[in-house]
PDB file of C-alpha atoms in Angstrom:
ATOM      1  CA  LEU A   1      -7.724 -58.526 -80.124  1.00  0.00           C
ATOM      2  CA  LYS A   2      -6.769 -61.876 -78.643  1.00  0.00           C
ATOM      3  CA  LYS A   3      -7.670 -62.412 -74.981  1.00  0.00           C
ATOM      4  CA  GLN A   4      -4.646 -62.788 -72.672  1.00  0.00           C
ATOM      5  CA  MET A   5      -4.728 -66.107 -70.821  1.00  0.00           C
ATOM      6  CA  ILE A   6      -1.413 -65.875 -68.901  1.00  0.00           C
ATOM      7  CA  THR A   7       0.982 -62.926 -68.726  1.00  0.00           C
ATOM      8  CA  PHE A   8       4.577 -63.209 -67.499  1.00  0.00           C
ATOM      9  CA  ASP A   9       5.929 -59.781 -66.576  1.00  0.00           C
ATOM     10  CA  GLN A  10       9.632 -59.385 -65.741  1.00  0.00           C
ATOM     11  CA  ALA A  11       9.565 -62.885 -64.186  1.00  0.00           C
ATOM     12  CA  THR A  12      12.652 -64.127 -62.359  1.00  0.00           C
ATOM     13  CA  LEU A  13      12.525 -67.789 -61.390  1.00  0.00           C
ATOM     14  CA  GLN A  14      15.119 -69.703 -59.373  1.00  0.00           C
ATOM     15  CA  ARG A  15      15.351 -73.421 -58.506  1.00  0.00           C
ATOM     16  CA  GLY A  16      18.047 -74.194 -55.967  1.00  0.00           C
ATOM     17  CA  THR A  17      21.050 -72.060 -56.941  1.00  0.00           C
ATOM     18  CA  LYS A  18      20.112 -71.929 -60.633  1.00  0.00           C
ATOM     19  CA  ILE A  19      18.390 -68.916 -62.231  1.00  0.00           C
ATOM     20  CA  LEU A  20      15.993 -70.322 -64.843  1.00  0.00           C
ATOM     21  CA  LEU A  21      14.301 -67.067 -65.868  1.00  0.00           C
ATOM     22  CA  ASP A  22      15.757 -63.587 -65.515  1.00  0.00           C
ATOM     23  CA  LYS A  23      13.208 -60.765 -65.944  1.00  0.00           C
ATOM     24  CA  ALA A  24      11.443 -62.766 -68.643  1.00  0.00           C
ATOM     25  CA  SER A  25       8.210 -61.525 -70.222  1.00  0.00           C
ATOM     26  CA  THR A  26       5.725 -63.076 -72.627  1.00  0.00           C
ATOM     27  CA  ILE A  27       1.969 -63.628 -73.125  1.00  0.00           C
ATOM     28  CA  ILE A  28       0.001 -66.814 -73.771  1.00  0.00           C
ATOM     29  CA  HIS A  29      -3.276 -65.943 -75.492  1.00  0.00           C
ATOM     30  CA  SER A  30      -6.599 -67.782 -75.376  1.00  0.00           C
ATOM     31  CA  ASN A  31      -7.061 -70.630 -77.888  1.00  0.00           C
ATOM     32  CA  GLU A  32      -3.356 -70.753 -78.743  1.00  0.00           C
ATOM     33  CA  LYS A  33      -1.614 -74.109 -79.179  1.00  0.00           C
ATOM     34  CA  VAL A  34       1.797 -73.413 -77.636  1.00  0.00           C
ATOM     35  CA  GLY A  35       4.846 -75.691 -77.844  1.00  0.00           C
ATOM     36  CA  LEU A  36       7.222 -75.034 -74.918  1.00  0.00           C
ATOM     37  CA  ILE A  37      10.766 -76.014 -75.855  1.00  0.00           C
ATOM     38  CA  GLY A  38      14.324 -75.627 -74.562  1.00  0.00           C
ATOM     39  CA  ARG A  39      17.312 -77.631 -73.463  1.00  0.00           C
ATOM     40  CA  ASN A  40      16.991 -80.131 -70.609  1.00  0.00           C
ATOM     41  CA  GLY A  41      17.263 -78.176 -67.371  1.00  0.00           C
ATOM     42  CA  SER A  42      16.272 -74.853 -69.001  1.00  0.00           C
ATOM     43  CA  GLY A  43      13.094 -74.652 -66.869  1.00  0.00           C
ATOM     44  CA  LYS A  44      10.210 -76.038 -68.953  1.00  0.00           C
ATOM     45  CA  SER A  45       8.696 -78.235 -66.206  1.00  0.00           C
ATOM     46  CA  SER A  46       9.437 -75.524 -63.610  1.00  0.00           C
ATOM     47  CA  LEU A  47       7.407 -73.099 -65.742  1.00  0.00           C
ATOM     48  CA  PHE A  48       4.457 -75.530 -65.547  1.00  0.00           C
ATOM     49  CA  SER A  49       4.927 -75.714 -61.746  1.00  0.00           C
ATOM     50  CA  LEU A  50       4.839 -71.930 -61.677  1.00  0.00           C
ATOM     51  CA  ILE A  51       1.594 -71.822 -63.704  1.00  0.00           C
ATOM     52  CA  LEU A  52       0.116 -74.459 -61.361  1.00  0.00           C
ATOM     53  CA  ARG A  53       1.152 -72.201 -58.412  1.00  0.00           C
ATOM     54  CA  ASN A  54       3.303 -74.976 -56.901  1.00  0.00           C
ATOM     55  CA  ILE A  55       6.334 -72.644 -56.860  1.00  0.00           C
ATOM     56  CA  GLU A  56       6.734 -68.860 -56.710  1.00  0.00           C
ATOM     57  CA  LEU A  57       8.765 -66.229 -58.531  1.00  0.00           C
ATOM     58  CA  MET A  58      11.731 -64.456 -56.922  1.00  0.00           C
ATOM     59  CA  SER A  59      10.513 -61.249 -58.560  1.00  0.00           C
ATOM     60  CA  GLY A  60       8.158 -60.101 -61.292  1.00  0.00           C
ATOM     61  CA  ASP A  61       4.592 -61.252 -61.802  1.00  0.00           C
ATOM     62  CA  VAL A  62       2.392 -63.905 -63.398  1.00  0.00           C
ATOM     63  CA  SER A  63      -1.241 -62.945 -63.992  1.00  0.00           C
ATOM     64  CA  TYR A  64      -4.126 -65.169 -65.152  1.00  0.00           C
ATOM     65  CA  SER A  65      -7.461 -64.582 -66.813  1.00  0.00           C
ATOM     66  CA  LYS A  66     -10.431 -64.747 -64.417  1.00  0.00           C
ATOM     67  CA  ASN A  67     -12.038 -68.076 -63.433  1.00  0.00           C
ATOM     68  CA  LEU A  68      -9.365 -70.053 -65.299  1.00  0.00           C
ATOM     69  CA  ARG A  69     -10.157 -73.781 -65.412  1.00  0.00           C
ATOM     70  CA  LEU A  70      -6.914 -75.684 -65.643  1.00  0.00           C
ATOM     71  CA  SER A  71      -6.063 -79.307 -66.360  1.00  0.00           C
ATOM     72  CA  HIS A  72      -2.598 -80.857 -66.278  1.00  0.00           C
ATOM     73  CA  LEU A  73      -1.078 -84.249 -66.872  1.00  0.00           C
ATOM     74  CA  ALA A  74      -0.244 -85.958 -63.568  1.00  0.00           C
ATOM     75  CA  GLN A  75       3.106 -87.786 -63.538  1.00  0.00           C
ATOM     76  CA  GLU A  76       2.188 -90.423 -60.957  1.00  0.00           C
ATOM     77  CA  THR A  77      -0.724 -92.862 -60.660  1.00  0.00           C
ATOM     78  CA  PRO A  78      -1.598 -94.573 -57.377  1.00  0.00           C
ATOM     79  CA  ALA A  79      -2.306 -98.342 -57.457  1.00  0.00           C
ATOM     80  CA  LEU A  80      -6.103 -98.050 -57.176  1.00  0.00           C
ATOM     81  CA  GLU A  81      -8.749-100.746 -57.089  1.00  0.00           C
ATOM     82  CA  GLN A  82     -11.231 -98.697 -59.124  1.00  0.00           C
ATOM     83  CA  SER A  83     -11.807 -99.411 -62.809  1.00  0.00           C
ATOM     84  CA  ALA A  84      -9.979 -97.618 -65.624  1.00  0.00           C
ATOM     85  CA  GLN A  85     -13.239 -96.056 -66.814  1.00  0.00           C
ATOM     86  CA  ASN A  86     -14.130 -94.731 -63.370  1.00  0.00           C
ATOM     87  CA  TYR A  87     -10.599 -93.384 -62.937  1.00  0.00           C
ATOM     88  CA  VAL A  88     -10.955 -91.394 -66.191  1.00  0.00           C
ATOM     89  CA  LEU A  89     -14.430 -90.136 -65.180  1.00  0.00           C
ATOM     90  CA  ASP A  90     -12.921 -88.809 -61.917  1.00  0.00           C
ATOM     91  CA  GLY A  91     -11.187 -86.199 -64.098  1.00  0.00           C
ATOM     92  CA  ASP A  92     -14.510 -84.360 -64.439  1.00  0.00           C
ATOM     93  CA  LYS A  93     -15.074 -83.326 -60.813  1.00  0.00           C
ATOM     94  CA  ASN A  94     -18.204 -81.294 -61.584  1.00  0.00           C
ATOM     95  CA  TYR A  95     -19.806 -84.325 -63.232  1.00  0.00           C
ATOM     96  CA  ARG A  96     -18.929 -86.452 -60.225  1.00  0.00           C
ATOM     97  CA  ARG A  97     -20.404 -83.843 -57.865  1.00  0.00           C
ATOM     98  CA  VAL A  98     -23.735 -83.697 -59.744  1.00  0.00           C
ATOM     99  CA  GLU A  99     -23.828 -87.505 -60.096  1.00  0.00           C
ATOM    100  CA  GLN A 100     -23.333 -87.919 -56.324  1.00  0.00           C
ATOM    101  CA  GLY A 101     -25.992 -85.284 -55.666  1.00  0.00           C
ATOM    102  CA  LEU A 102     -28.536 -87.117 -57.829  1.00  0.00           C
ATOM    103  CA  ALA A 103     -27.807 -90.391 -56.045  1.00  0.00           C
ATOM    104  CA  HIS A 104     -28.251 -89.010 -52.497  1.00  0.00           C
ATOM    105  CA  GLU A 105     -30.436 -85.895 -52.648  1.00  0.00           C
ATOM    106  CA  THR A 106     -33.970 -86.297 -51.228  1.00  0.00           C
ATOM    107  CA  ASP A 107     -35.259 -82.732 -51.606  1.00  0.00           C
ATOM    108  CA  LEU A 108     -37.369 -82.704 -54.793  1.00  0.00           C
ATOM    109  CA  ILE A 109     -36.597 -79.062 -55.691  1.00  0.00           C
ATOM    110  CA  LYS A 110     -32.828 -79.581 -55.268  1.00  0.00           C
ATOM    111  CA  LEU A 111     -33.144 -82.847 -57.205  1.00  0.00           C
ATOM    112  CA  ALA A 112     -34.815 -81.031 -60.091  1.00  0.00           C
ATOM    113  CA  ASP A 113     -31.992 -78.434 -60.121  1.00  0.00           C
ATOM    114  CA  LEU A 114     -29.377 -81.179 -60.154  1.00  0.00           C
ATOM    115  CA  GLN A 115     -31.159 -82.945 -63.004  1.00  0.00           C
ATOM    116  CA  GLU A 116     -31.140 -79.692 -64.981  1.00  0.00           C
ATOM    117  CA  GLU A 117     -27.440 -79.216 -64.287  1.00  0.00           C
ATOM    118  CA  PHE A 118     -26.722 -82.841 -65.269  1.00  0.00           C
ATOM    119  CA  GLU A 119     -28.351 -82.265 -68.659  1.00  0.00           C
ATOM    120  CA  ALA A 120     -26.552 -78.907 -69.083  1.00  0.00           C
ATOM    121  CA  ILE A 121     -23.124 -80.568 -68.636  1.00  0.00           C
ATOM    122  CA  ASP A 122     -24.135 -83.397 -71.031  1.00  0.00           C
ATOM    123  CA  GLY A 123     -23.966 -85.896 -68.189  1.00  0.00           C
ATOM    124  CA  TYR A 124     -25.545 -88.741 -70.118  1.00  0.00           C
ATOM    125  CA  ARG A 125     -22.625 -88.763 -72.596  1.00  0.00           C
ATOM    126  CA  LYS A 126     -19.799 -88.666 -70.048  1.00  0.00           C
ATOM    127  CA  SER A 127     -19.343 -92.437 -69.798  1.00  0.00           C
ATOM    128  CA  SER A 128     -19.148 -92.802 -73.563  1.00  0.00           C
ATOM    129  CA  GLN A 129     -16.625 -89.906 -73.695  1.00  0.00           C
ATOM    130  CA  ALA A 130     -14.434 -91.716 -71.159  1.00  0.00           C
ATOM    131  CA  CYS A 131     -14.634 -94.913 -73.249  1.00  0.00           C
ATOM    132  CA  LEU A 132     -13.788 -92.976 -76.412  1.00  0.00           C
ATOM    133  CA  LEU A 133     -10.651 -91.556 -74.756  1.00  0.00           C
ATOM    134  CA  LEU A 134      -9.609 -94.975 -73.476  1.00  0.00           C
ATOM    135  CA  HIS A 135     -10.142 -96.576 -76.879  1.00  0.00           C
ATOM    136  CA  GLY A 136      -8.257 -93.791 -78.648  1.00  0.00           C
ATOM    137  CA  LEU A 137      -5.305 -94.180 -76.298  1.00  0.00           C
ATOM    138  CA  GLY A 138      -5.049 -97.901 -77.019  1.00  0.00           C
ATOM    139  CA  PHE A 139      -7.175 -99.666 -74.372  1.00  0.00           C
ATOM    140  CA  SER A 140      -9.374-102.559 -75.468  1.00  0.00           C
ATOM    141  CA  ALA A 141     -13.051-102.674 -74.401  1.00  0.00           C
ATOM    142  CA  ASP A 142     -12.473-105.445 -71.855  1.00  0.00           C
ATOM    143  CA  GLU A 143      -9.779-103.308 -70.173  1.00  0.00           C
ATOM    144  CA  PHE A 144     -12.229-100.459 -69.407  1.00  0.00           C
ATOM    145  CA  SER A 145     -13.426-102.359 -66.302  1.00  0.00           C
ATOM    146  CA  ALA A 146      -9.931-103.575 -65.241  1.00  0.00           C
ATOM    147  CA  SER A 147      -8.477-102.104 -62.036  1.00  0.00           C
ATOM    148  CA  VAL A 148      -5.945 -99.270 -62.321  1.00  0.00           C
ATOM    149  CA  LYS A 149      -3.476-101.274 -60.210  1.00  0.00           C
ATOM    150  CA  ASP A 150      -3.451-104.062 -62.810  1.00  0.00           C
ATOM    151  CA  PHE A 151      -1.827-101.816 -65.456  1.00  0.00           C
ATOM    152  CA  SER A 152       1.913-101.252 -65.892  1.00  0.00           C
ATOM    153  CA  GLY A 153       3.533 -97.825 -65.397  1.00  0.00           C
ATOM    154  CA  GLY A 154       3.347 -96.881 -69.085  1.00  0.00           C
ATOM    155  CA  TRP A 155      -0.361 -97.778 -69.319  1.00  0.00           C
ATOM    156  CA  ARG A 156      -1.085 -95.910 -66.096  1.00  0.00           C
ATOM    157  CA  MET A 157       0.433 -92.811 -67.735  1.00  0.00           C
ATOM    158  CA  ARG A 158      -2.084 -93.306 -70.556  1.00  0.00           C
ATOM    159  CA  LEU A 159      -4.846 -93.421 -67.922  1.00  0.00           C
ATOM    160  CA  ASN A 160      -3.536 -90.143 -66.446  1.00  0.00           C
ATOM    161  CA  LEU A 161      -3.620 -88.630 -69.925  1.00  0.00           C
ATOM    162  CA  ALA A 162      -7.222 -89.798 -70.486  1.00  0.00           C
ATOM    163  CA  GLN A 163      -8.240 -88.380 -67.076  1.00  0.00           C
ATOM    164  CA  CYS A 164      -6.529 -85.083 -67.868  1.00  0.00           C
ATOM    165  CA  LEU A 165      -8.335 -84.830 -71.228  1.00  0.00           C
ATOM    166  CA  MET A 166     -11.640 -85.681 -69.558  1.00  0.00           C
ATOM    167  CA  ARG A 167     -11.407 -82.604 -67.294  1.00  0.00           C
ATOM    168  CA  PRO A 168     -13.204 -79.503 -68.687  1.00  0.00           C
ATOM    169  CA  ALA A 169     -10.513 -76.831 -69.029  1.00  0.00           C
ATOM    170  CA  ASP A 170      -9.669 -73.433 -70.488  1.00  0.00           C
ATOM    171  CA  LEU A 171      -5.943 -74.194 -70.227  1.00  0.00           C
ATOM    172  CA  LEU A 172      -4.397 -77.619 -70.751  1.00  0.00           C
ATOM    173  CA  LEU A 173      -0.801 -78.297 -69.641  1.00  0.00           C
ATOM    174  CA  LEU A 174       0.803 -81.440 -71.074  1.00  0.00           C
ATOM    175  CA  ASP A 175       4.370 -82.438 -70.148  1.00  0.00           C
ATOM    176  CA  GLU A 176       5.723 -85.011 -72.674  1.00  0.00           C
ATOM    177  CA  PRO A 177       2.272 -86.522 -73.408  1.00  0.00           C
ATOM    178  CA  THR A 178       3.529 -88.730 -76.273  1.00  0.00           C
ATOM    179  CA  ASN A 179       5.869 -90.710 -73.985  1.00  0.00           C
ATOM    180  CA  HIS A 180       4.561 -94.289 -73.646  1.00  0.00           C
ATOM    181  CA  LEU A 181       2.260 -93.844 -76.694  1.00  0.00           C
ATOM    182  CA  ASP A 182       2.382 -95.797 -79.920  1.00  0.00           C
ATOM    183  CA  LEU A 183       1.827 -94.162 -83.320  1.00  0.00           C
ATOM    184  CA  ASP A 184      -1.965 -94.758 -83.408  1.00  0.00           C
ATOM    185  CA  ALA A 185      -2.392 -93.220 -79.946  1.00  0.00           C
ATOM    186  CA  ILE A 186      -0.239 -90.226 -80.930  1.00  0.00           C
ATOM    187  CA  PHE A 187      -2.421 -89.630 -84.019  1.00  0.00           C
ATOM    188  CA  PHE A 188      -5.551 -89.819 -81.832  1.00  0.00           C
ATOM    189  CA  LEU A 189      -4.064 -87.394 -79.305  1.00  0.00           C
ATOM    190  CA  GLU A 190      -3.044 -84.916 -81.978  1.00  0.00           C
ATOM    191  CA  LYS A 191      -6.527 -84.977 -83.517  1.00  0.00           C
ATOM    192  CA  PHE A 192      -8.168 -84.585 -80.109  1.00  0.00           C
ATOM    193  CA  LEU A 193      -5.976 -81.618 -79.195  1.00  0.00           C
ATOM    194  CA  LYS A 194      -6.547 -79.899 -82.539  1.00  0.00           C
ATOM    195  CA  ASN A 195     -10.278 -79.927 -81.717  1.00  0.00           C
ATOM    196  CA  PHE A 196      -9.714 -78.813 -78.109  1.00  0.00           C
ATOM    197  CA  LYS A 197     -11.613 -75.555 -77.518  1.00  0.00           C
ATOM    198  CA  GLY A 198      -9.137 -73.865 -75.238  1.00  0.00           C
ATOM    199  CA  THR A 199      -5.490 -72.968 -74.772  1.00  0.00           C
ATOM    200  CA  LEU A 200      -2.901 -75.738 -74.960  1.00  0.00           C
ATOM    201  CA  CYS A 201       0.662 -75.581 -73.640  1.00  0.00           C
ATOM    202  CA  VAL A 202       2.706 -78.706 -74.367  1.00  0.00           C
ATOM    203  CA  ILE A 203       6.283 -79.737 -73.592  1.00  0.00           C
ATOM    204  CA  SER A 204       7.510 -82.260 -76.127  1.00  0.00           C
ATOM    205  CA  HIS A 205      10.674 -83.479 -77.858  1.00  0.00           C
ATOM    206  CA  ASP A 206       8.534 -84.928 -80.678  1.00  0.00           C
ATOM    207  CA  LYS A 207       9.111 -82.414 -83.506  1.00  0.00           C
ATOM    208  CA  ALA A 208       6.503 -84.002 -85.790  1.00  0.00           C
ATOM    209  CA  PHE A 209       3.897 -83.780 -83.003  1.00  0.00           C
ATOM    210  CA  LEU A 210       4.728 -80.073 -82.388  1.00  0.00           C
ATOM    211  CA  ASN A 211       4.650 -79.394 -86.113  1.00  0.00           C
ATOM    212  CA  GLY A 212       1.201 -80.867 -86.618  1.00  0.00           C
ATOM    213  CA  LEU A 213      -0.322 -79.211 -83.578  1.00  0.00           C
ATOM    214  CA  CYS A 214       1.272 -75.924 -82.527  1.00  0.00           C
ATOM    215  CA  ASP A 215       0.686 -72.413 -83.890  1.00  0.00           C
ATOM    216  CA  THR A 216       3.117 -70.806 -81.397  1.00  0.00           C
ATOM    217  CA  ILE A 217       6.508 -71.830 -79.996  1.00  0.00           C
ATOM    218  CA  ILE A 218       7.954 -70.449 -76.742  1.00  0.00           C
ATOM    219  CA  HIS A 219      11.666 -71.194 -76.510  1.00  0.00           C
ATOM    220  CA  ILE A 220      13.382 -70.954 -73.127  1.00  0.00           C
ATOM    221  CA  GLU A 221      16.910 -69.778 -73.886  1.00  0.00           C
ATOM    222  CA  ASN A 222      19.357 -67.469 -72.098  1.00  0.00           C
ATOM    223  CA  GLN A 223      16.881 -67.248 -69.156  1.00  0.00           C
ATOM    224  CA  SER A 224      14.299 -65.629 -71.455  1.00  0.00           C
ATOM    225  CA  LEU A 225      10.900 -66.653 -72.855  1.00  0.00           C
ATOM    226  CA  ASN A 226      11.319 -66.199 -76.628  1.00  0.00           C
ATOM    227  CA  ARG A 227       8.074 -66.326 -78.572  1.00  0.00           C
ATOM    228  CA  TYR A 228       7.840 -67.460 -82.225  1.00  0.00           C
ATOM    229  CA  GLN A 229       4.715 -67.489 -84.378  1.00  0.00           C
ATOM    230  CA  GLY A 230       4.095 -70.742 -86.286  1.00  0.00           C
ATOM    231  CA  ASN A 231       4.932 -74.409 -85.803  1.00  0.00           C
ATOM    232  CA  TYR A 232       8.293 -76.030 -84.991  1.00  0.00           C
ATOM    233  CA  ASP A 233       9.590 -75.811 -88.562  1.00  0.00           C
ATOM    234  CA  ALA A 234       8.802 -72.094 -88.628  1.00  0.00           C
ATOM    235  CA  PHE A 235      10.637 -71.654 -85.303  1.00  0.00           C
ATOM    236  CA  GLU A 236      13.747 -73.441 -86.622  1.00  0.00           C
ATOM    237  CA  ARG A 237      13.752 -71.327 -89.805  1.00  0.00           C
ATOM    238  CA  ILE A 238      13.309 -67.967 -87.976  1.00  0.00           C
ATOM    239  CA  ARG A 239      15.829 -68.851 -85.273  1.00  0.00           C
ATOM    240  CA  GLY A 240      18.311 -70.027 -87.927  1.00  0.00           C
ATOM    241  CA  GLU A 241      17.981 -66.655 -89.693  1.00  0.00           C
ATOM    242  CA  GLN A 242      18.464 -64.816 -86.375  1.00  0.00           C
ATOM    243  CA  LEU A 243      21.609 -66.832 -85.558  1.00  0.00           C
ATOM    244  CA  MET A 244      23.066 -66.143 -89.027  1.00  0.00           C
ATOM    245  CA  LEU A 245      22.399 -62.425 -88.610  1.00  0.00           C
ATOM    246  CA  GLN A 246      24.033 -62.458 -85.149  1.00  0.00           C
ATOM    247  CA  GLN A 247      27.074 -64.272 -86.590  1.00  0.00           C
ATOM    248  CA  LYS A 248      27.387 -61.717 -89.419  1.00  0.00           C
ATOM    249  CA  MET A 249      27.197 -58.862 -86.899  1.00  0.00           C
ATOM    250  CA  TYR A 250      29.779 -60.576 -84.694  1.00  0.00           C
ATOM    251  CA  ASP A 251      32.139 -61.132 -87.669  1.00  0.00           C
ATOM    252  CA  LYS A 252      31.722 -57.509 -88.725  1.00  0.00           C
ATOM    253  CA  GLN A 253      32.462 -56.350 -85.181  1.00  0.00           C
ATOM    254  CA  GLN A 254      35.581 -58.565 -84.929  1.00  0.00           C
ATOM    255  CA  LYS A 255      36.800 -57.231 -88.293  1.00  0.00           C
ATOM    256  CA  HIS A 256      36.332 -53.674 -87.051  1.00  0.00           C
ATOM    257  CA  ILE A 257      38.180 -54.425 -83.803  1.00  0.00           C
ATOM    258  CA  SER A 258      41.026 -56.093 -85.735  1.00  0.00           C
ATOM    259  CA  HIS A 259      41.262 -53.067 -88.081  1.00  0.00           C
ATOM    260  CA  MET A 260      41.411 -50.654 -85.108  1.00  0.00           C
ATOM    261  CA  MET A 261      44.094 -52.743 -83.338  1.00  0.00           C
ATOM    262  CA  LYS A 262      46.263 -52.769 -86.480  1.00  0.00           C
ATOM    263  CA  PHE A 263      45.820 -49.006 -86.783  1.00  0.00           C
ATOM    264  CA  VAL A 264      46.879 -48.541 -83.134  1.00  0.00           C
ATOM    265  CA  GLU A 265      49.922 -50.778 -83.618  1.00  0.00           C
ATOM    266  CA  ARG A 266      50.991 -48.827 -86.706  1.00  0.00           C
ATOM    267  CA  PHE A 267      50.649 -45.348 -85.315  1.00  0.00           C
ATOM    268  CA  LYS A 268      51.099 -45.569 -81.507  1.00  0.00           C
ATOM    269  CA  ALA A 269      54.672 -44.295 -81.828  1.00  0.00           C
ATOM    270  CA  LYS A 270      53.680 -41.245 -83.888  1.00  0.00           C
ATOM    271  CA  ALA A 271      52.994 -38.270 -81.682  1.00  0.00           C
ATOM    272  CA  SER A 272      50.564 -36.723 -84.167  1.00  0.00           C
ATOM    273  CA  LYS A 273      48.337 -39.875 -84.322  1.00  0.00           C
ATOM    274  CA  ALA A 274      48.991 -41.608 -80.983  1.00  0.00           C
ATOM    275  CA  LYS A 275      45.980 -39.927 -79.387  1.00  0.00           C
TER     276      LYS A 275
END
């Protein structure tokens, strides 16, 4: 049995006067690669805000697996003096905590414990991991030491993405991560995410990206969370079949109604059949 990562149970979500979800239920399992899709304004980003506990449900419930480590793609980057590499390393807060401890701790026993923890989290490889992410997302080696404030908005979004990927997580939330990326960076990101040992939930309009990455699609439609197994192509095929079936049922229903109305028109004057 797959472990349940997040469970939405009869969730009703409202933003302003608009009802986005109405008693919607679904489950996101551990290690799934989920593509979250739907029309603009259907509630995709609001669902992320809900998962991040930035907003609350009107009714229903959202439950999470215990000790869930979560990483999400920030949409804004402050104009910082620190280097790109250090900004990316800041994504791993536990690494930074141990690093700071090693630099300032004077107690030998505590220092030994910190050293053990540093080795357990693979601390010696963190800087090279940050560089690998930066390189994969299109930064040149001489830009690793450049200040965050020196980069344009699009490149700062790439820095946010690198920082997000640097953070150890059980659940990764990415809202339009391929925006501002060129083809090489998109290929790198797709490969990285395929190897990600955790649950991924991604909002994207890039069908090719969803196709190559996702094994589950959750479609927000009619205020419901509709779950489809497979990639984006599989979703389109299954949904197309469902719509055709609905149309056939509708046509059959209309034909039946038309037949009944004609029958009524023909016999309403006859006392024996009027009833």
